[in-house]
Coordinates of C-alpha atoms in Angstrom, one line a residue:
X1 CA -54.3 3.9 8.3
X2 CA -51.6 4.0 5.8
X3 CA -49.0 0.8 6.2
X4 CA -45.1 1.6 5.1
X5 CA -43.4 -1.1 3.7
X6 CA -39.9 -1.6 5.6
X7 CA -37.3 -3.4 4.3
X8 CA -34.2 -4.5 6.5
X9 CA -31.0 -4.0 5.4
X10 CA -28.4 -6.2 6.4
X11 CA -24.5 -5.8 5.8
X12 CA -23.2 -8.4 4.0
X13 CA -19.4 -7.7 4.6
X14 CA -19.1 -6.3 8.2
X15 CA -16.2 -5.1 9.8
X16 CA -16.0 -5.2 13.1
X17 CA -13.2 -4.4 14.7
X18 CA -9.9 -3.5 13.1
X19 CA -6.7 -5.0 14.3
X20 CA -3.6 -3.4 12.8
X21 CA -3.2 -1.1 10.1
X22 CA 0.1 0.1 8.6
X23 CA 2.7 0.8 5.8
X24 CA 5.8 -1.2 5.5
X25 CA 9.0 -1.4 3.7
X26 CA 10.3 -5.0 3.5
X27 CA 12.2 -4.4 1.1
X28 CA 15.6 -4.6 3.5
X29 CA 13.6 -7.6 5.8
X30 CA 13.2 -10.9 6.6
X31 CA 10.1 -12.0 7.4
X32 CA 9.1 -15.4 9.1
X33 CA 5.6 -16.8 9.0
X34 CA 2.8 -16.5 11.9
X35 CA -1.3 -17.4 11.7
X36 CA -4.0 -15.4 13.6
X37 CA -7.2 -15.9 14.1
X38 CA -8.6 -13.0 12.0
X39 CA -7.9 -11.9 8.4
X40 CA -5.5 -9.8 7.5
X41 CA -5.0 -7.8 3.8
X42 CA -1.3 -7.7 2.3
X43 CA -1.1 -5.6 -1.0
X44 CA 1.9 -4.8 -2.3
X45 CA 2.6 -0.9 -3.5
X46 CA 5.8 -0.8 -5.2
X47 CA 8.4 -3.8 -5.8
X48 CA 7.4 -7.4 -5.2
X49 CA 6.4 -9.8 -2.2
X50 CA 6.6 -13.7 -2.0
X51 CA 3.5 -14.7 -0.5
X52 CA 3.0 -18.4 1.0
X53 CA -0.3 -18.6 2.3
X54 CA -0.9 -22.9 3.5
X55 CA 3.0 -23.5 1.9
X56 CA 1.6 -22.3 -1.5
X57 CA 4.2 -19.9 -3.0
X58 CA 2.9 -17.0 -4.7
X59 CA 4.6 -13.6 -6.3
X60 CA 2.9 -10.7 -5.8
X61 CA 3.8 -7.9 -7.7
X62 CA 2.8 -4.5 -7.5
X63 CA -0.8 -3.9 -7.3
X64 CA -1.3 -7.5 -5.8
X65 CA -3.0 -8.2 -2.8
X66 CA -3.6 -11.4 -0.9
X67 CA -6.6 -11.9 2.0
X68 CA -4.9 -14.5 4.4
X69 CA -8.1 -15.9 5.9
X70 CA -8.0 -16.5 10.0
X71 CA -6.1 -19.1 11.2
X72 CA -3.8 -19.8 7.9
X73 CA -0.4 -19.7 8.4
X74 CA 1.5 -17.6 6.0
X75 CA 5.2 -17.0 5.8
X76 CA 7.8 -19.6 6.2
X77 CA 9.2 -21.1 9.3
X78 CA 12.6 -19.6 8.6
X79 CA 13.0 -15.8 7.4
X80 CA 12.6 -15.5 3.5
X81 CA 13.4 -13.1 1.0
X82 CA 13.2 -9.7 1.4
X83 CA 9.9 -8.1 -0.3
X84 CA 8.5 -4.5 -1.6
X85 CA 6.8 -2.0 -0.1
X86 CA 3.4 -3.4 1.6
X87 CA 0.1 -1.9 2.8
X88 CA -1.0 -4.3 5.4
X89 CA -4.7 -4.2 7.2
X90 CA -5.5 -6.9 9.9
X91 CA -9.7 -6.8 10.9
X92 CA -12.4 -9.2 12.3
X93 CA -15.2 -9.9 10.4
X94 CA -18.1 -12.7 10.2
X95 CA -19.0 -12.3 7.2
X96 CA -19.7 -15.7 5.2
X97 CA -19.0 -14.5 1.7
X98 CA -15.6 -13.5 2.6
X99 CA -14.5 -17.0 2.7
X100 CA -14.3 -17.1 -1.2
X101 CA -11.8 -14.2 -0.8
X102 CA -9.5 -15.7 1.1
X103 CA -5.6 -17.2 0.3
X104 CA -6.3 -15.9 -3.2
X105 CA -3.7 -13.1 -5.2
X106 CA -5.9 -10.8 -6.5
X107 CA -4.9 -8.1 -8.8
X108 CA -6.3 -4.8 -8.4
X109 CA -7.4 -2.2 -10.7
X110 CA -5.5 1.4 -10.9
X111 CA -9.0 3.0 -9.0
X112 CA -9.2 -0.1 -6.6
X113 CA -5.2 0.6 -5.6
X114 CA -5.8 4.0 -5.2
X115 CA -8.8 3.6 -2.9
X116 CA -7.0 0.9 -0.8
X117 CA -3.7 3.0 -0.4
X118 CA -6.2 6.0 0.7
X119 CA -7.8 3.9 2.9
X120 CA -4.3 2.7 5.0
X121 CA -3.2 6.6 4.5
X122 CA -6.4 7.5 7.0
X123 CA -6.0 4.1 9.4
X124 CA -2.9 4.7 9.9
X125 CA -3.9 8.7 11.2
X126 CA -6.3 6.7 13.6
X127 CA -4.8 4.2 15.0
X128 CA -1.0 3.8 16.7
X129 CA 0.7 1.3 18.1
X130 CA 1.0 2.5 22.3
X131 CA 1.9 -1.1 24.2
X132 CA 5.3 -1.8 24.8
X133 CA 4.7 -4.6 26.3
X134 CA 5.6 -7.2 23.3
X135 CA 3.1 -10.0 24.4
X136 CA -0.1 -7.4 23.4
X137 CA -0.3 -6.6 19.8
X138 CA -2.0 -5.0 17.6
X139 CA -3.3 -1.0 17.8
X140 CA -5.3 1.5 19.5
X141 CA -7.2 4.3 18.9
X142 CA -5.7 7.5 18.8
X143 CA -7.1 9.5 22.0
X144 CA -9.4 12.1 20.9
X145 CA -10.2 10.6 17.6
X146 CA -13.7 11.8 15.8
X147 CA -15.5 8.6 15.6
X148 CA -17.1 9.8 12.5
X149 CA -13.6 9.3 11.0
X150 CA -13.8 6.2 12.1
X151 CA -17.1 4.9 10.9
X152 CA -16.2 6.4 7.6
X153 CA -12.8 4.2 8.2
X154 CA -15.0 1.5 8.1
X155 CA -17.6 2.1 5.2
X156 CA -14.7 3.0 3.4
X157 CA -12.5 -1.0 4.0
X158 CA -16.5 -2.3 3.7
X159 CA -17.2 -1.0 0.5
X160 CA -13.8 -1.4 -1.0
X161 CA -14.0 -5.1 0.3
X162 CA -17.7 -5.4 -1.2
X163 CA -15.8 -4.4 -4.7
X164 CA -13.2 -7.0 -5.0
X165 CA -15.7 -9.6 -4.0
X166 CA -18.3 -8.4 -6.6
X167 CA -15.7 -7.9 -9.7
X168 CA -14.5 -11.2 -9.2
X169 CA -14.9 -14.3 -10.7
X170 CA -17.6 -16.6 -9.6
X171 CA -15.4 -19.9 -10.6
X172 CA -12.6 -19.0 -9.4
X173 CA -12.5 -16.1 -7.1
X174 CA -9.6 -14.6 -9.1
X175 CA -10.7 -10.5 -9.7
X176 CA -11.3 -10.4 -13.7
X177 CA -8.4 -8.9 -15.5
X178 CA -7.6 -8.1 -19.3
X179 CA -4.3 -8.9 -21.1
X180 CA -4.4 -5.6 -21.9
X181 CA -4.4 -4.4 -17.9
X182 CA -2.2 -7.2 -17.4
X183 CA 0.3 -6.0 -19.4
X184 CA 0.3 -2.2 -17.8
X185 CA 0.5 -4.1 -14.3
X186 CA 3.6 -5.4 -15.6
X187 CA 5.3 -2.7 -17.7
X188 CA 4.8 0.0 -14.3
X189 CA 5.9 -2.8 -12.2
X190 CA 9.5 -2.9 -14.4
X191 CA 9.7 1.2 -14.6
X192 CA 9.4 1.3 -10.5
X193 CA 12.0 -1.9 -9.7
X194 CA 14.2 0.6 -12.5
X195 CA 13.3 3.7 -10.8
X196 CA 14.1 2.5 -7.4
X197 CA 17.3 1.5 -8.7
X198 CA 18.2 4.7 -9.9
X199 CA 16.7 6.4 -7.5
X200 CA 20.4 8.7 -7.2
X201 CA 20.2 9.5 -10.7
X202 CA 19.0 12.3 -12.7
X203 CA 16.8 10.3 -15.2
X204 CA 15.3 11.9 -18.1
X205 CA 12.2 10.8 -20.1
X206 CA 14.6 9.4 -22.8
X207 CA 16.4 6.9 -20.4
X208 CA 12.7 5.8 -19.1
X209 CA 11.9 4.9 -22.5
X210 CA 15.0 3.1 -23.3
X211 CA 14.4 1.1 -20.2
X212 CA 10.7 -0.6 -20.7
X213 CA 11.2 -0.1 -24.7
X214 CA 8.4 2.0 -25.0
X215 CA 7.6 5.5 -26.8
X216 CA 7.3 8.6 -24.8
X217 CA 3.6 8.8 -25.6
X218 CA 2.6 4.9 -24.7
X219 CA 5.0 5.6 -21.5
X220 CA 3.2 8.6 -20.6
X221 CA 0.1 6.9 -21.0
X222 CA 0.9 3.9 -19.3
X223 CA 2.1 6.2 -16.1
X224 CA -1.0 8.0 -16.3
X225 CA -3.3 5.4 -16.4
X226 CA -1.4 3.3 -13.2
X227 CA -0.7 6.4 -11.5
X228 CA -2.4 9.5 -12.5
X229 CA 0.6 11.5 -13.3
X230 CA 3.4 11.8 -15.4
X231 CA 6.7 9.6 -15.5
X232 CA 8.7 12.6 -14.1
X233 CA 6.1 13.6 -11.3
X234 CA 6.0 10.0 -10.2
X235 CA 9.7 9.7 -10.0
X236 CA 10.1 12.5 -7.9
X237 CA 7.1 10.9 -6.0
X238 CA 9.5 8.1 -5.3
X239 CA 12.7 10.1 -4.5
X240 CA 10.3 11.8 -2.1
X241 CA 9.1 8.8 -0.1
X242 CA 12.7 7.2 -0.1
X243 CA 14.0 11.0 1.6
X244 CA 11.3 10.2 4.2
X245 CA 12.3 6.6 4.8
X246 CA 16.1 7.7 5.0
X247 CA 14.8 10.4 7.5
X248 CA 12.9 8.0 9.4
X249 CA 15.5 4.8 9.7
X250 CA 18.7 6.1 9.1
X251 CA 21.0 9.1 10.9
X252 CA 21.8 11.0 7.5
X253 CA 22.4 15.1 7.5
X254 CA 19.0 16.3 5.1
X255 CA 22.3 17.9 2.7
X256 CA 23.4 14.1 3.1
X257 CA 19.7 12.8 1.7
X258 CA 19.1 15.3 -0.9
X259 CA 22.8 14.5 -2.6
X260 CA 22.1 10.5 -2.0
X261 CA 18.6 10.9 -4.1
X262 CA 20.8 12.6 -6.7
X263 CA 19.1 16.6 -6.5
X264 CA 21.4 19.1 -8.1
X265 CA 20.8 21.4 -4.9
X266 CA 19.5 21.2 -1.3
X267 CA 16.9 24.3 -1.9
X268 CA 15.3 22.1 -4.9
X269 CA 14.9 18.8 -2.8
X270 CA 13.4 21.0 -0.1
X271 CA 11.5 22.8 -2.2
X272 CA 10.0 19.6 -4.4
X273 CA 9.8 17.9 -0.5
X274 CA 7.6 20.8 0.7
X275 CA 4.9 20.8 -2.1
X276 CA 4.5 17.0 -1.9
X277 CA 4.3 16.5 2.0
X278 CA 3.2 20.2 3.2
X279 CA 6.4 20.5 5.1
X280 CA 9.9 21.0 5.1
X281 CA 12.6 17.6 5.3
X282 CA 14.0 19.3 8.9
X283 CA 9.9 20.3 10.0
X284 CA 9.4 16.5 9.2
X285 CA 12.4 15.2 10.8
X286 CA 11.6 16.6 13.7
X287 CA 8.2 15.1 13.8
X288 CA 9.7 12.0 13.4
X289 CA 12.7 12.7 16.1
X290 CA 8.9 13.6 18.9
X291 CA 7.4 10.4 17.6
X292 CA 10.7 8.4 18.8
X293 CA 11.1 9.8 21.9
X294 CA 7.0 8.9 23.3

């Protein structure tokens, strides 16, 4: 009788439950500090955060991420400055090798960013926050959910976790990095702090240049490579998510938005608004006007 061989395979970053998992824009917040006992993932998409993780200061700019291992305080004890916008995933895990991950800024790749924002983009369809009672936090399960989707959830944060923790260094737990990528972190860092602060002007390619110094061919390159589009495309990219955020937090007419964000007519911002989201700015405000009122 023939014997098969069988050889056990054993995860060796597990996650086991997951805790919270959202978009935020701290950009207009103060933040005070607070310690779990679980991990929780704080990457920063556009802009910059101050991290302290154990009263060590840290600025993370964008593509920057920070694992605050369980039970370290992180914050400060009075509100601080006001950050970017963040991608934040909370989860319980007992995996040993995670330990070497934790407290420590790490600087992610243009694939690795993508990934992770993908990965919050399809929590955050899964899970919502229901309580309203404030002494239970954290988030539930959509009803009806396809667990499927939610074991792919899973292998998804695993294997992205498994990344990070295999491209980084073994002396100091710091994720390799080049000058060279260094340098693009920085330079599309700049062009987005610039963009957001025009984000009511008309900008053209020229003024983009002017602004990080560079040639329209290293500037579409750079773009490109960080972003997988063109300068233009991303800054409508931008003016797009800051139209939802206005719909979202603030009581502004969508003629009101489209002006603010500096479109030449209301049919172009709703046109540009459509092809990006799927949906018009008044279909989407009213799916945000339902969500308020459950």
């Amino acid at each position: 009788m023939t014997t098969f061989i069988r050889n056990e395979l054993n995860n060796v970053i597990n996650v086991r439950s997951i805790i919270n998992v959202f978009r935020a824009d701290l950009r207009n917040s103060h933040t005070v500090g607070e310690s779990h006992n679980f991990p929780e993932i704080f990457y920063v998409e556009q802009g910059q955060s101050l991290v302290v993780a154990n009263g060590n200061e840290t600025v993370l700019h964008a593509g920057g991420l920070i694992i605050y291992g369980p039970n370290t305080f992180h914050g400060k004890e009075q509100p601080y400055t006001p950050g970017g916008i963040v991608n934040i995933i909370s989860f319980e895990t007992n995996s040993d090798v995670m330990v070497r991950l934790y407290n420590r800024p790490i600087k992610l790749n243009p694939r690795q960013r993508e990934r992770f924002e993908a990965i919050v983009a399809r929590g955050q369809s899964l899970f919502k926050r229901t309580e309203k009672d404030e002494s239970i936090r954290g988030m539930h399960l959509v009803p009806g959910a396809d667990l499927r989707d939610v074991q792919q959830l899973k292998n998804l944060l695993e294997m992205f976790l498994l990344d990070i923790s295999m491209g980084t260094d073994q002396k100091d737990g710091l994720t390799s990095y080049s000058r060279q990528e260094q340098l693009y972190e920085q330079q599309m860092a700049h062009l987005t702090t610039f963009l957001m602060e025009n984000i009511d002007q008309n900008l053209s390619l020229k003024q983009m240049e002017d602004a990080l110094w560079l040639s329209e061919s290293s500037l579409r390159r750079l773009v490109q490579r960080c972003k997988g589009c063109g300068p233009v495309a991303y800054f409508q990219e931008l003016k797009i998510r800051e139209a939802k955020r206005l719909i979202q937090t603030t009581s502004l007419s969508i003629t009101e938005i489209s002006e603010k964000l500096g479109f030449s007519t209301i049919h172009y911002f709703s046109r540009l608004f459509h092809n990006k989201t799927g949906m018009s700015p008044t279909d989407y405000s009213q799916v945000v006007a339902e969500k308020h009122k459950k």
